[in-house]
Amino acid sequence: MLTRLILENFRCHKQLDLRELGLCNVLTGANGRGKTSLLEAVFLISRCRSFRTHRTKECAGWGRSSFGIAGRLAQEVDGVVRLKYEWTRAGRQLSTDVESGMKLKAFWGLLQAVAITNQDRQLVTESGRHRRSWIDSLIAATDHEYLELSQKALLLQRQKNALLKSEKTDRGLWKILTDQMRPVCSQMTEARDAMTERMAPEIEAHYRHLTHQQEHVGFACNGETKKRLGRDEEELWLAEQKSRNCELGPHRDDWDLTLEGKPLRHFGSEGQQKSAALAMRLAELKLDTTTNPGRTVVLIDDALIELDTGRRERFWHQVPGNVQVLYATTDASRDAEFTSFDQTWRVEPGNVRV
């Protein structure tokens, strides 16, 4: 559990020190006062990325070229009590009270965070990039070596794309990169298949509980990477010469979300899509609390605002009682009958008060 959060030059918070966080916390206040930024900061010291932007520099305060985030845990995790994330234009620095200059896989998972936001519907309706990122983050939470594997795949993909877009492609170099990509694809496909098999029934169970419906929700990988692994060298060479893009790689996988066998992104109502996305997040939360008990904080960024009373109640019943909650909202009165809040914080730029 996180008990203290310190920010410096982060978004609208020039200096902020939030102490004595409880188990279930409400961050309240007017829009645009920095509530979401606090959740984003917690997510950064957990996953080392933002849930709002792919450009980390956007997290720095206006006119600032650096920012820092520090957190203190209630109890030791692998001997660690304090976490620190620093960003400058030269890059990021990860450290704890035990070690500085840490690698991502060593820092990742000391604090687990699940972010539930109003943008989560894109997990259902938008491109496969969102679903790939989601599945890969779940695997990395249980297997830190997977982080390096996915980073290697991304590097190989970029190298191949650069080569294929050159004036004349060197087939010898192309073969070297392709041969390196094949085992990476095989390992990632195996891990993704196992995680998909694990998550599919959880998503369906959470969806049914949320909606009180018995509709069948499917979640399955299209297996595109596995199909392309079956291509021989000549076939793949001709295909990549034609498209001038890397055709073999884990970036080709996508996941189908279906409702009674029909694509949810095309045939589902907005309410069904939102419920499915929320079910995915609840399944993620269950995975994290099962594999890393005592390390998980759930960050809720006003994601319940459009839920009716029944779904709101059923949502809170599916949040484990031993999970730390940081709930950013302009009005928590509708939730008070379904859960107990230990602390309510009023958030202003650079300041929080009880």
Tab-separated table of C-alpha atoms in Angstrom:
chain	number	residue	atom	x	y	z
A	1	MET	CA	0.000	0.000	0.000
A	2	LEU	CA	1.134	3.532	-0.791
A	3	THR	CA	1.191	5.815	2.280
A	4	ARG	CA	2.910	8.922	0.879
A	5	LEU	CA	3.251	10.597	-2.530
A	6	ILE	CA	5.618	13.495	-3.318
A	7	LEU	CA	5.537	15.398	-6.620
A	8	GLU	CA	7.854	18.017	-8.061
A	9	ASN	CA	7.049	19.927	-11.284
A	10	PHE	CA	4.464	17.309	-12.240
A	11	ARG	CA	1.623	18.674	-14.392
A	12	CYS	CA	-0.079	21.471	-12.406
A	13	HIS	CA	1.610	20.459	-9.135
A	14	LYS	CA	4.839	22.411	-8.674
A	15	GLN	CA	5.343	20.916	-5.203
A	16	LEU	CA	3.034	18.468	-3.452
A	17	ASP	CA	3.384	16.164	-0.469
A	18	LEU	CA	0.424	13.864	0.178
A	19	ARG	CA	0.836	12.023	3.498
A	20	GLU	CA	-1.065	9.350	5.408
A	21	LEU	CA	-2.982	7.821	2.525
A	22	GLY	CA	-5.543	5.302	3.728
A	23	LEU	CA	-6.863	2.096	2.198
A	24	CYS	CA	-9.813	3.719	0.414
A	25	ASN	CA	-9.226	7.352	-0.599
A	26	VAL	CA	-11.378	9.899	-2.430
A	27	LEU	CA	-9.683	12.735	-4.300
A	28	THR	CA	-12.293	15.412	-4.813
A	29	GLY	CA	-12.434	18.969	-6.096
A	30	ALA	CA	-13.405	20.935	-9.186
A	31	ASN	CA	-12.401	19.825	-12.674
A	32	GLY	CA	-8.909	20.783	-13.804
A	33	ARG	CA	-7.430	20.981	-10.293
A	34	GLY	CA	-5.035	18.050	-10.565
A	35	LYS	CA	-6.941	14.987	-9.337
A	36	THR	CA	-6.183	12.894	-12.431
A	37	SER	CA	-2.551	14.024	-12.298
A	38	LEU	CA	-2.164	12.417	-8.863
A	39	LEU	CA	-3.448	9.113	-10.236
A	40	GLU	CA	-1.164	9.447	-13.256
A	41	ALA	CA	1.847	9.965	-10.980
A	42	VAL	CA	1.051	6.772	-9.035
A	43	PHE	CA	0.701	4.879	-12.308
A	44	LEU	CA	4.105	6.177	-13.457
A	45	ILE	CA	5.926	4.863	-10.388
A	46	SER	CA	4.171	1.546	-10.916
A	47	ARG	CA	4.236	0.955	-14.698
A	48	CYS	CA	6.818	3.596	-15.719
A	49	ARG	CA	4.414	5.055	-18.267
A	50	SER	CA	1.393	7.314	-18.267
A	51	PHE	CA	-2.192	6.225	-18.918
A	52	ARG	CA	-2.884	9.654	-20.459
A	53	THR	CA	-0.060	10.168	-22.968
A	54	HIS	CA	2.740	8.337	-24.783
A	55	ARG	CA	4.931	11.463	-24.531
A	56	THR	CA	6.363	11.429	-21.016
A	57	LYS	CA	7.670	14.984	-21.384
A	58	GLU	CA	4.046	16.192	-21.367
A	59	CYS	CA	3.918	15.283	-17.658
A	60	ALA	CA	6.420	18.031	-16.817
A	61	GLY	CA	4.892	21.265	-15.545
A	62	TRP	CA	4.494	24.169	-17.949
A	63	GLY	CA	7.912	25.479	-18.936
A	64	ARG	CA	9.723	22.749	-16.974
A	65	SER	CA	12.256	20.325	-18.420
A	66	SER	CA	12.117	17.745	-15.625
A	67	PHE	CA	9.848	16.261	-12.982
A	68	GLY	CA	10.083	13.863	-10.073
A	69	ILE	CA	7.758	11.445	-8.280
A	70	ALA	CA	8.484	9.674	-5.002
A	71	GLY	CA	6.353	7.209	-3.080
A	72	ARG	CA	6.572	5.450	0.260
A	73	LEU	CA	5.129	1.980	0.885
A	74	ALA	CA	3.436	0.849	4.089
A	75	GLN	CA	5.694	-2.184	4.299
A	76	GLU	CA	8.779	-3.574	2.589
A	77	VAL	CA	8.441	-5.155	-0.846
A	78	ASP	CA	11.606	-7.087	-1.721
A	79	GLY	CA	13.388	-4.955	0.880
A	80	VAL	CA	12.123	-1.702	-0.665
A	81	VAL	CA	10.125	1.008	1.132
A	82	ARG	CA	10.685	4.083	-1.061
A	83	LEU	CA	10.292	4.427	-4.848
A	84	LYS	CA	11.482	7.289	-7.030
A	85	TYR	CA	10.876	8.157	-10.692
A	86	GLU	CA	12.786	11.099	-12.189
A	87	TRP	CA	12.519	12.392	-15.736
A	88	THR	CA	14.708	14.863	-17.603
A	89	ARG	CA	15.249	15.444	-21.301
A	90	ALA	CA	18.180	13.026	-21.031
A	91	GLY	CA	15.822	10.204	-20.005
A	92	ARG	CA	14.340	8.627	-16.898
A	93	GLN	CA	16.007	7.437	-13.707
A	94	LEU	CA	14.457	4.734	-11.523
A	95	SER	CA	15.603	4.227	-7.952
A	96	THR	CA	14.623	2.952	-4.514
A	97	ASP	CA	16.077	3.287	-1.036
A	98	VAL	CA	18.059	0.124	-1.844
A	99	GLU	CA	19.342	0.781	-5.369
A	100	SER	CA	19.696	3.675	-7.810
A	101	GLY	CA	19.861	3.557	-11.601
A	102	MET	CA	17.596	0.512	-11.706
A	103	LYS	CA	16.514	-1.334	-14.826
A	104	LEU	CA	12.849	-1.389	-15.739
A	105	LYS	CA	12.284	-5.081	-14.984
A	106	ALA	CA	13.685	-4.691	-11.459
A	107	PHE	CA	11.561	-1.609	-10.691
A	108	TRP	CA	8.402	-2.851	-12.387
A	109	GLY	CA	5.934	-4.470	-10.004
A	110	LEU	CA	7.230	-3.137	-6.682
A	111	LEU	CA	3.913	-1.311	-6.683
A	112	GLN	CA	1.134	-2.667	-8.905
A	113	ALA	CA	-1.452	-0.222	-10.244
A	114	VAL	CA	-4.652	-0.768	-12.213
A	115	ALA	CA	-6.041	2.398	-13.818
A	116	ILE	CA	-9.755	2.554	-14.612
A	117	THR	CA	-10.633	5.617	-16.691
A	118	ASN	CA	-13.352	7.032	-18.932
A	119	GLN	CA	-11.102	6.255	-21.908
A	120	ASP	CA	-11.200	2.496	-21.319
A	121	ARG	CA	-13.894	1.951	-23.927
A	122	GLN	CA	-11.063	2.164	-26.469
A	123	LEU	CA	-9.987	-1.291	-25.253
A	124	VAL	CA	-13.095	-2.531	-27.054
A	125	THR	CA	-13.643	-0.071	-29.898
A	126	GLU	CA	-10.234	1.184	-31.035
A	127	SER	CA	-7.237	-0.408	-32.800
A	128	GLY	CA	-5.481	-3.591	-31.710
A	129	ARG	CA	-2.634	-1.532	-30.259
A	130	HIS	CA	-4.689	-0.954	-27.106
A	131	ARG	CA	-5.489	-4.644	-26.620
A	132	ARG	CA	-1.882	-5.712	-27.324
A	133	SER	CA	-0.614	-3.230	-24.760
A	134	TRP	CA	-3.151	-4.478	-22.228
A	135	ILE	CA	-2.314	-8.173	-22.663
A	136	ASP	CA	1.432	-7.500	-22.666
A	137	SER	CA	1.200	-5.488	-19.437
A	138	LEU	CA	-0.665	-8.384	-17.769
A	139	ILE	CA	2.027	-10.847	-18.804
A	140	ALA	CA	4.800	-8.519	-17.650
A	141	ALA	CA	3.121	-8.229	-14.243
A	142	THR	CA	3.640	-11.958	-13.729
A	143	ASP	CA	6.851	-12.408	-15.758
A	144	HIS	CA	9.296	-9.482	-15.710
A	145	GLU	CA	11.489	-11.144	-18.344
A	146	TYR	CA	8.642	-10.571	-20.793
A	147	LEU	CA	9.393	-6.829	-20.664
A	148	GLU	CA	12.797	-7.390	-22.271
A	149	LEU	CA	11.294	-9.791	-24.798
A	150	SER	CA	8.682	-7.256	-25.948
A	151	GLN	CA	11.303	-4.497	-26.088
A	152	LYS	CA	13.496	-6.730	-28.265
A	153	ALA	CA	10.554	-7.376	-30.607
A	154	LEU	CA	9.904	-3.643	-30.950
A	155	LEU	CA	13.570	-2.960	-31.737
A	156	LEU	CA	13.677	-5.698	-34.384
A	157	GLN	CA	10.467	-4.395	-35.936
A	158	ARG	CA	11.893	-0.874	-36.210
A	159	GLN	CA	15.157	-2.168	-37.680
A	160	LYS	CA	13.333	-4.231	-40.287
A	161	ASN	CA	11.024	-1.366	-41.235
A	162	ALA	CA	14.000	0.945	-41.689
A	163	LEU	CA	15.758	-1.675	-43.816
A	164	LEU	CA	12.681	-2.378	-45.956
A	165	LYS	CA	12.183	1.327	-46.646
A	166	SER	CA	15.771	1.789	-47.808
A	167	GLU	CA	16.485	2.240	-51.505
A	168	LYS	CA	17.759	-1.317	-51.863
A	169	THR	CA	17.086	-3.982	-49.249
A	170	ASP	CA	20.061	-6.116	-48.264
A	171	ARG	CA	18.579	-9.617	-48.188
A	172	GLY	CA	21.391	-10.985	-46.047
A	173	LEU	CA	20.733	-8.423	-43.318
A	174	TRP	CA	16.992	-8.941	-43.758
A	175	LYS	CA	17.464	-12.693	-43.133
A	176	ILE	CA	19.493	-12.060	-39.971
A	177	LEU	CA	16.768	-9.822	-38.542
A	178	THR	CA	14.011	-12.226	-39.596
A	179	ASP	CA	15.779	-15.195	-38.004
A	180	GLN	CA	16.092	-13.196	-34.767
A	181	MET	CA	12.418	-12.251	-34.889
A	182	ARG	CA	11.058	-15.804	-35.231
A	183	PRO	CA	11.957	-17.130	-31.738
A	184	VAL	CA	10.826	-13.858	-30.158
A	185	CYS	CA	7.452	-14.217	-31.897
A	186	SER	CA	7.141	-17.833	-30.773
A	187	GLN	CA	7.805	-16.986	-27.120
A	188	MET	CA	5.460	-13.993	-27.110
A	189	THR	CA	2.707	-15.944	-28.864
A	190	GLU	CA	2.927	-18.736	-26.300
A	191	ALA	CA	2.730	-16.254	-23.411
A	192	ARG	CA	-0.150	-14.330	-25.007
A	193	ASP	CA	-2.135	-17.511	-25.654
A	194	ALA	CA	-1.747	-18.587	-22.027
A	195	MET	CA	-2.821	-15.175	-20.708
A	196	THR	CA	-5.788	-15.034	-23.102
A	197	GLU	CA	-6.973	-18.442	-21.929
A	198	ARG	CA	-6.681	-17.264	-18.329
A	199	MET	CA	-8.459	-13.930	-18.809
A	200	ALA	CA	-11.343	-14.919	-21.109
A	201	PRO	CA	-13.503	-16.618	-18.440
A	202	GLU	CA	-12.717	-13.834	-15.933
A	203	ILE	CA	-13.889	-11.137	-18.355
A	204	GLU	CA	-17.125	-13.010	-19.001
A	205	ALA	CA	-17.752	-13.561	-15.281
A	206	HIS	CA	-17.194	-9.898	-14.409
A	207	TYR	CA	-19.354	-8.756	-17.332
A	208	ARG	CA	-22.243	-10.968	-16.242
A	209	HIS	CA	-21.938	-9.799	-12.648
A	210	LEU	CA	-21.902	-6.127	-13.677
A	211	THR	CA	-24.861	-6.339	-16.033
A	212	HIS	CA	-26.940	-9.121	-14.462
A	213	GLN	CA	-27.138	-10.541	-17.979
A	214	GLN	CA	-26.355	-14.057	-19.170
A	215	GLU	CA	-24.950	-12.897	-22.519
A	216	HIS	CA	-21.862	-14.760	-23.672
A	217	VAL	CA	-18.830	-12.466	-23.957
A	218	GLY	CA	-15.918	-13.885	-25.925
A	219	PHE	CA	-12.286	-12.814	-25.789
A	220	ALA	CA	-9.918	-14.523	-28.232
A	221	CYS	CA	-6.680	-13.775	-30.068
A	222	ASN	CA	-6.834	-13.784	-33.878
A	223	GLY	CA	-3.524	-15.704	-33.957
A	224	GLU	CA	-2.143	-13.619	-36.808
A	225	THR	CA	1.472	-13.843	-35.611
A	226	LYS	CA	1.239	-17.620	-35.357
A	227	LYS	CA	-0.110	-17.794	-38.928
A	228	ARG	CA	2.727	-15.685	-40.274
A	229	LEU	CA	5.308	-17.808	-38.479
A	230	GLY	CA	4.200	-20.587	-40.839
A	231	ARG	CA	5.370	-18.675	-43.915
A	232	ASP	CA	8.632	-19.865	-45.466
A	233	GLU	CA	11.495	-17.439	-46.078
A	234	GLU	CA	10.771	-16.803	-49.752
A	235	GLU	CA	7.073	-16.124	-49.180
A	236	LEU	CA	7.833	-13.721	-46.339
A	237	TRP	CA	10.575	-11.971	-48.347
A	238	LEU	CA	8.206	-11.315	-51.254
A	239	ALA	CA	5.421	-10.097	-48.947
A	240	GLU	CA	7.695	-7.673	-47.110
A	241	GLN	CA	9.272	-6.429	-50.318
A	242	LYS	CA	5.812	-5.628	-51.615
A	243	SER	CA	4.497	-3.880	-48.502
A	244	ARG	CA	7.884	-2.437	-47.445
A	245	ASN	CA	6.851	-3.174	-43.862
A	246	CYS	CA	7.630	-5.850	-41.287
A	247	GLU	CA	4.917	-8.467	-41.860
A	248	LEU	CA	6.137	-10.909	-39.183
A	249	GLY	CA	5.977	-9.748	-35.592
A	250	PRO	CA	3.857	-9.629	-32.437
A	251	HIS	CA	2.501	-6.262	-33.596
A	252	ARG	CA	0.177	-8.182	-35.955
A	253	ASP	CA	-1.855	-9.841	-33.184
A	254	ASP	CA	-5.265	-8.549	-32.172
A	255	TRP	CA	-8.056	-9.777	-29.903
A	256	ASP	CA	-11.707	-10.238	-30.774
A	257	LEU	CA	-14.281	-9.192	-28.180
A	258	THR	CA	-17.660	-10.651	-29.028
A	259	LEU	CA	-21.160	-10.607	-27.581
A	260	GLU	CA	-23.175	-13.698	-28.474
A	261	GLY	CA	-20.681	-14.296	-31.279
A	262	LYS	CA	-20.976	-10.816	-32.829
A	263	PRO	CA	-18.116	-8.266	-32.782
A	264	LEU	CA	-18.754	-6.045	-29.767
A	265	ARG	CA	-17.041	-3.048	-31.351
A	266	HIS	CA	-19.549	-3.029	-34.229
A	267	PHE	CA	-22.760	-4.481	-32.808
A	268	GLY	CA	-22.603	-3.682	-29.096
A	269	SER	CA	-24.344	-0.671	-27.581
A	270	GLU	CA	-22.264	1.986	-25.862
A	271	GLY	CA	-23.369	0.588	-22.501
A	272	GLN	CA	-22.350	-2.959	-23.460
A	273	GLN	CA	-18.962	-1.738	-24.702
A	274	LYS	CA	-18.319	0.211	-21.510
A	275	SER	CA	-19.368	-2.735	-19.364
A	276	ALA	CA	-17.012	-5.040	-21.286
A	277	ALA	CA	-14.118	-2.606	-20.830
A	278	LEU	CA	-14.863	-2.362	-17.113
A	279	ALA	CA	-14.997	-6.158	-16.921
A	280	MET	CA	-11.515	-6.273	-18.497
A	281	ARG	CA	-10.189	-3.921	-15.828
A	282	LEU	CA	-11.801	-5.915	-13.025
A	283	ALA	CA	-10.263	-9.094	-14.451
A	284	GLU	CA	-6.898	-7.309	-14.493
A	285	LEU	CA	-7.393	-6.268	-10.874
A	286	LYS	CA	-8.151	-9.843	-9.847
A	287	LEU	CA	-5.020	-11.081	-11.641
A	288	ASP	CA	-2.824	-8.505	-9.903
A	289	THR	CA	-4.212	-9.191	-6.441
A	290	THR	CA	-3.820	-12.938	-6.970
A	291	THR	CA	-0.231	-12.843	-8.234
A	292	ASN	CA	0.991	-9.882	-6.129
A	293	PRO	CA	-1.082	-9.808	-2.920
A	294	GLY	CA	-0.720	-6.601	-0.917
A	295	ARG	CA	0.968	-4.627	-3.721
A	296	THR	CA	-1.983	-3.366	-5.746
A	297	VAL	CA	-3.594	0.070	-5.870
A	298	VAL	CA	-6.625	0.683	-8.086
A	299	LEU	CA	-6.832	4.161	-9.616
A	300	ILE	CA	-10.360	5.219	-10.609
A	301	ASP	CA	-10.548	8.399	-12.656
A	302	ASP	CA	-14.250	9.321	-12.543
A	303	ALA	CA	-14.900	6.149	-14.552
A	304	LEU	CA	-18.172	5.385	-12.762
A	305	ILE	CA	-19.916	8.634	-13.659
A	306	GLU	CA	-22.198	7.085	-16.309
A	307	LEU	CA	-23.032	3.876	-14.435
A	308	ASP	CA	-26.547	3.389	-13.133
A	309	THR	CA	-27.032	2.643	-9.447
A	310	GLY	CA	-27.148	-1.131	-9.942
A	311	ARG	CA	-23.927	-1.357	-11.935
A	312	ARG	CA	-22.189	1.073	-9.590
A	313	GLU	CA	-23.093	-1.116	-6.609
A	314	ARG	CA	-22.010	-4.301	-8.383
A	315	PHE	CA	-18.724	-2.652	-9.398
A	316	TRP	CA	-17.789	-1.810	-5.799
A	317	HIS	CA	-18.713	-5.339	-4.699
A	318	GLN	CA	-16.100	-6.690	-7.129
A	319	VAL	CA	-13.257	-4.541	-5.766
A	320	PRO	CA	-11.406	-6.642	-3.152
A	321	GLY	CA	-11.506	-5.183	0.340
A	322	ASN	CA	-7.729	-5.452	0.791
A	323	VAL	CA	-6.896	-3.365	-2.306
A	324	GLN	CA	-5.920	0.281	-1.909
A	325	VAL	CA	-8.254	2.642	-3.793
A	326	LEU	CA	-7.578	6.166	-5.070
A	327	TYR	CA	-10.836	7.466	-6.514
A	328	ALA	CA	-10.804	10.827	-8.308
A	329	THR	CA	-14.274	12.334	-8.661
A	330	THR	CA	-16.164	15.595	-8.317
A	331	ASP	CA	-18.876	13.844	-6.289
A	332	ALA	CA	-18.506	10.644	-4.261
A	333	SER	CA	-21.929	10.860	-2.615
A	334	ARG	CA	-23.435	8.239	-4.965
A	335	ASP	CA	-20.781	5.699	-3.874
A	336	ALA	CA	-20.954	6.165	-0.104
A	337	GLU	CA	-23.682	3.546	0.364
A	338	PHE	CA	-21.643	0.891	-1.458
A	339	THR	CA	-18.168	1.355	0.032
A	340	SER	CA	-16.456	3.022	2.990
A	341	PHE	CA	-13.920	5.788	2.384
A	342	ASP	CA	-11.094	6.157	4.919
A	343	GLN	CA	-9.958	9.568	3.695
A	344	THR	CA	-11.412	12.326	1.539
A	345	TRP	CA	-8.860	14.731	0.085
A	346	ARG	CA	-9.612	18.124	-1.453
A	347	VAL	CA	-7.195	18.641	-4.341
A	348	GLU	CA	-5.852	21.986	-5.570
A	349	PRO	CA	-2.738	22.615	-7.709
A	350	GLY	CA	0.197	21.960	-5.391
A	351	ASN	CA	-2.002	21.284	-2.388
A	352	VAL	CA	-4.199	18.592	-0.836
A	353	ARG	CA	-6.107	18.829	2.408
A	354	VAL	CA	-8.495	16.619	4.346
